[in-house]
Amino acid sequence: MGFTIIIPATTLDSVENTTAEVQIDLTGINVLFMDDEPMLRSVAEGIFAHLGCSVTTVEEGEAAIQEYIRAASTNIPYSVVITDLTVPGKMGGVETARNLKALYPEAIIIVSSGYADDDVLARYADFGFSAVLRKPFTLEDVKKVLLQLQNT
């Protein structure tokens, strides 16, 4: 994973009046996105495509684990997994993270939730997550989280 910073050339006289444009290249990041809401999966596909990432979406944890195993076996592993914290009636984020980390300790997993007061979000590292992406999220939120992980 890498990124490119493009800063327009300028003279010292115009520095005060110029805002440098910074473009971040997230091409090559392969994302596995798990959420039970079809609309959110669709929005996520658009966000990641706009950022230059490859993305695969799944509905629940069991499917996420199977997809992660499949990708790892083809030598095109996922760079990051983003899991919904709660999936009614199916495997949610905590159990998915625990199972993935047991198989792939190096997996980078982000928990995503709209429940701001959930203890998992406050202590995400204790549950095997590398970061938090709070819902509803924007393109800028996603970019910020991915860049933070890239720089660690």
Short mmCIF file of C-alpha atoms in Angstrom, two decimals:
data_model
loop_
_atom_site.label_atom_id
_atom_site.label_comp_id
_atom_site.label_asym_id
_atom_site.label_seq_id
_atom_site.Cartn_x
_atom_site.Cartn_y
_atom_site.Cartn_z
CA MET A 1 0.00 0.00 0.00
CA GLY A 2 1.33 3.41 -0.87
CA PHE A 3 0.18 6.89 -1.44
CA THR A 4 1.10 9.85 -3.61
CA ILE A 5 1.14 13.47 -2.54
CA ILE A 6 0.81 16.03 -5.33
CA ILE A 7 1.66 19.59 -4.40
CA PRO A 8 1.33 22.26 -7.10
CA ALA A 9 4.41 24.39 -7.78
CA THR A 10 4.14 27.95 -6.48
CA THR A 11 6.21 30.99 -5.75
CA LEU A 12 6.87 32.18 -2.22
CA ASP A 13 4.72 35.27 -2.89
CA SER A 14 1.63 33.17 -3.51
CA VAL A 15 2.07 30.61 -0.70
CA GLU A 16 -0.23 32.49 1.67
CA ASN A 17 -3.06 32.51 -0.86
CA THR A 18 -2.65 28.94 -2.13
CA THR A 19 -3.99 25.75 -0.63
CA ALA A 20 -1.97 22.72 -1.69
CA GLU A 21 -4.03 19.90 -3.15
CA VAL A 22 -3.19 16.56 -1.61
CA GLN A 23 -4.25 13.44 -3.47
CA ILE A 24 -4.08 10.15 -1.66
CA ASP A 25 -3.68 6.99 -3.71
CA LEU A 26 -5.25 3.99 -2.04
CA THR A 27 -5.04 1.85 -5.18
CA GLY A 28 -4.04 -1.69 -4.37
CA ILE A 29 -5.94 -1.88 -1.10
CA ASN A 30 -8.19 -4.92 -1.20
CA VAL A 31 -11.17 -4.48 1.14
CA LEU A 32 -13.61 -7.06 2.48
CA PHE A 33 -16.71 -5.22 3.73
CA MET A 34 -19.32 -7.01 5.85
CA ASP A 35 -22.71 -5.47 6.63
CA ASP A 36 -26.23 -6.89 6.73
CA GLU A 37 -27.75 -3.77 5.08
CA PRO A 38 -27.78 -4.04 1.26
CA MET A 39 -27.92 -0.27 0.85
CA LEU A 40 -24.84 0.24 3.04
CA ARG A 41 -22.96 -2.45 1.11
CA SER A 42 -23.82 -0.61 -2.10
CA VAL A 43 -22.68 2.75 -0.68
CA ALA A 44 -19.45 1.15 0.54
CA GLU A 45 -18.78 -0.26 -2.93
CA GLY A 46 -19.05 3.24 -4.36
CA ILE A 47 -16.83 4.80 -1.70
CA PHE A 48 -14.08 2.21 -2.06
CA ALA A 49 -14.22 2.31 -5.87
CA HIS A 50 -13.89 6.11 -5.72
CA LEU A 51 -10.81 5.71 -3.51
CA GLY A 52 -9.26 3.25 -5.97
CA CYS A 53 -9.67 0.23 -3.70
CA SER A 54 -10.91 -3.20 -4.70
CA VAL A 55 -13.88 -4.23 -2.60
CA THR A 56 -15.91 -7.36 -1.98
CA THR A 57 -19.04 -7.15 0.14
CA VAL A 58 -20.71 -9.86 2.18
CA GLU A 59 -23.77 -9.93 4.42
CA GLU A 60 -22.52 -11.64 7.59
CA GLY A 61 -19.56 -13.07 9.45
CA GLU A 62 -19.59 -16.65 8.22
CA ALA A 63 -19.51 -15.40 4.62
CA ALA A 64 -16.71 -12.96 5.54
CA ILE A 65 -14.57 -15.75 6.98
CA GLN A 66 -15.13 -18.00 3.97
CA GLU A 67 -14.32 -15.14 1.57
CA TYR A 68 -11.17 -14.23 3.51
CA ILE A 69 -10.00 -17.86 3.40
CA ARG A 70 -10.75 -18.05 -0.34
CA ALA A 71 -8.80 -14.85 -1.08
CA ALA A 72 -5.84 -15.92 1.07
CA SER A 73 -5.66 -19.25 -0.77
CA THR A 74 -5.38 -17.43 -4.12
CA ASN A 75 -2.50 -15.28 -2.86
CA ILE A 76 -4.63 -12.14 -3.24
CA PRO A 77 -5.41 -11.55 0.44
CA TYR A 78 -7.50 -8.76 1.80
CA SER A 79 -5.60 -5.72 3.06
CA VAL A 80 -8.38 -4.88 5.49
CA VAL A 81 -11.70 -6.27 6.68
CA ILE A 82 -14.48 -3.95 7.82
CA THR A 83 -17.15 -5.68 9.89
CA ASP A 84 -20.50 -4.49 11.10
CA LEU A 85 -20.63 -4.91 14.86
CA THR A 86 -24.18 -6.27 14.98
CA VAL A 87 -25.80 -8.62 12.46
CA PRO A 88 -29.19 -9.78 13.81
CA GLY A 89 -29.48 -13.57 13.91
CA LYS A 90 -26.07 -14.12 12.33
CA MET A 91 -22.37 -13.84 13.14
CA GLY A 92 -21.48 -10.23 13.93
CA GLY A 93 -18.23 -8.34 14.10
CA VAL A 94 -16.78 -9.54 17.40
CA GLU A 95 -17.16 -13.24 16.62
CA THR A 96 -15.98 -12.68 13.04
CA ALA A 97 -12.85 -10.87 14.28
CA ARG A 98 -12.13 -13.59 16.85
CA ASN A 99 -12.44 -16.35 14.23
CA LEU A 100 -10.39 -14.50 11.61
CA LYS A 101 -7.63 -13.65 14.09
CA ALA A 102 -7.46 -17.31 15.15
CA LEU A 103 -6.81 -18.28 11.52
CA TYR A 104 -4.90 -15.17 10.41
CA PRO A 105 -3.36 -13.28 13.34
CA GLU A 106 -2.03 -10.63 10.94
CA ALA A 107 -5.55 -9.72 9.69
CA ILE A 108 -6.38 -6.04 9.92
CA ILE A 109 -10.00 -5.68 10.97
CA ILE A 110 -12.02 -2.49 11.45
CA VAL A 111 -15.26 -2.53 13.43
CA SER A 112 -18.13 -0.44 12.09
CA SER A 113 -21.20 0.53 14.07
CA GLY A 114 -23.80 3.18 14.61
CA TYR A 115 -24.02 2.32 18.32
CA ALA A 116 -21.71 5.01 19.67
CA ASP A 117 -21.96 3.89 23.29
CA ASP A 118 -21.05 0.24 22.70
CA ASP A 119 -18.14 -0.95 24.86
CA VAL A 120 -16.54 -2.67 21.84
CA LEU A 121 -16.03 0.70 20.16
CA ALA A 122 -14.40 2.15 23.25
CA ARG A 123 -12.07 -0.86 23.67
CA TYR A 124 -11.85 -2.07 20.07
CA ALA A 125 -8.26 -3.35 20.35
CA ASP A 126 -9.31 -5.69 23.18
CA PHE A 127 -11.62 -7.42 20.70
CA GLY A 128 -9.04 -7.81 17.91
CA PHE A 129 -9.91 -4.72 15.91
CA SER A 130 -7.35 -2.27 14.53
CA ALA A 131 -9.68 0.73 14.22
CA VAL A 132 -13.28 1.98 14.39
CA LEU A 133 -15.41 3.34 11.56
CA ARG A 134 -18.52 4.96 12.99
CA LYS A 135 -21.79 4.88 11.03
CA PRO A 136 -22.94 6.76 9.16
CA PHE A 137 -19.54 7.19 7.57
CA THR A 138 -18.44 9.37 4.68
CA LEU A 139 -15.77 8.99 2.04
CA GLU A 140 -13.53 11.24 4.16
CA ASP A 141 -14.09 9.04 7.24
CA VAL A 142 -13.08 5.93 5.29
CA LYS A 143 -10.04 7.66 3.81
CA LYS A 144 -8.92 8.86 7.25
CA VAL A 145 -9.17 5.39 8.82
CA LEU A 146 -7.35 3.70 5.93
CA LEU A 147 -4.56 6.28 6.02
CA GLN A 148 -4.18 5.90 9.79
CA LEU A 149 -3.77 2.15 9.35
CA GLN A 150 -1.35 2.62 6.47
CA ASN A 151 0.86 4.80 8.65
CA THR A 152 1.05 2.35 11.58
#
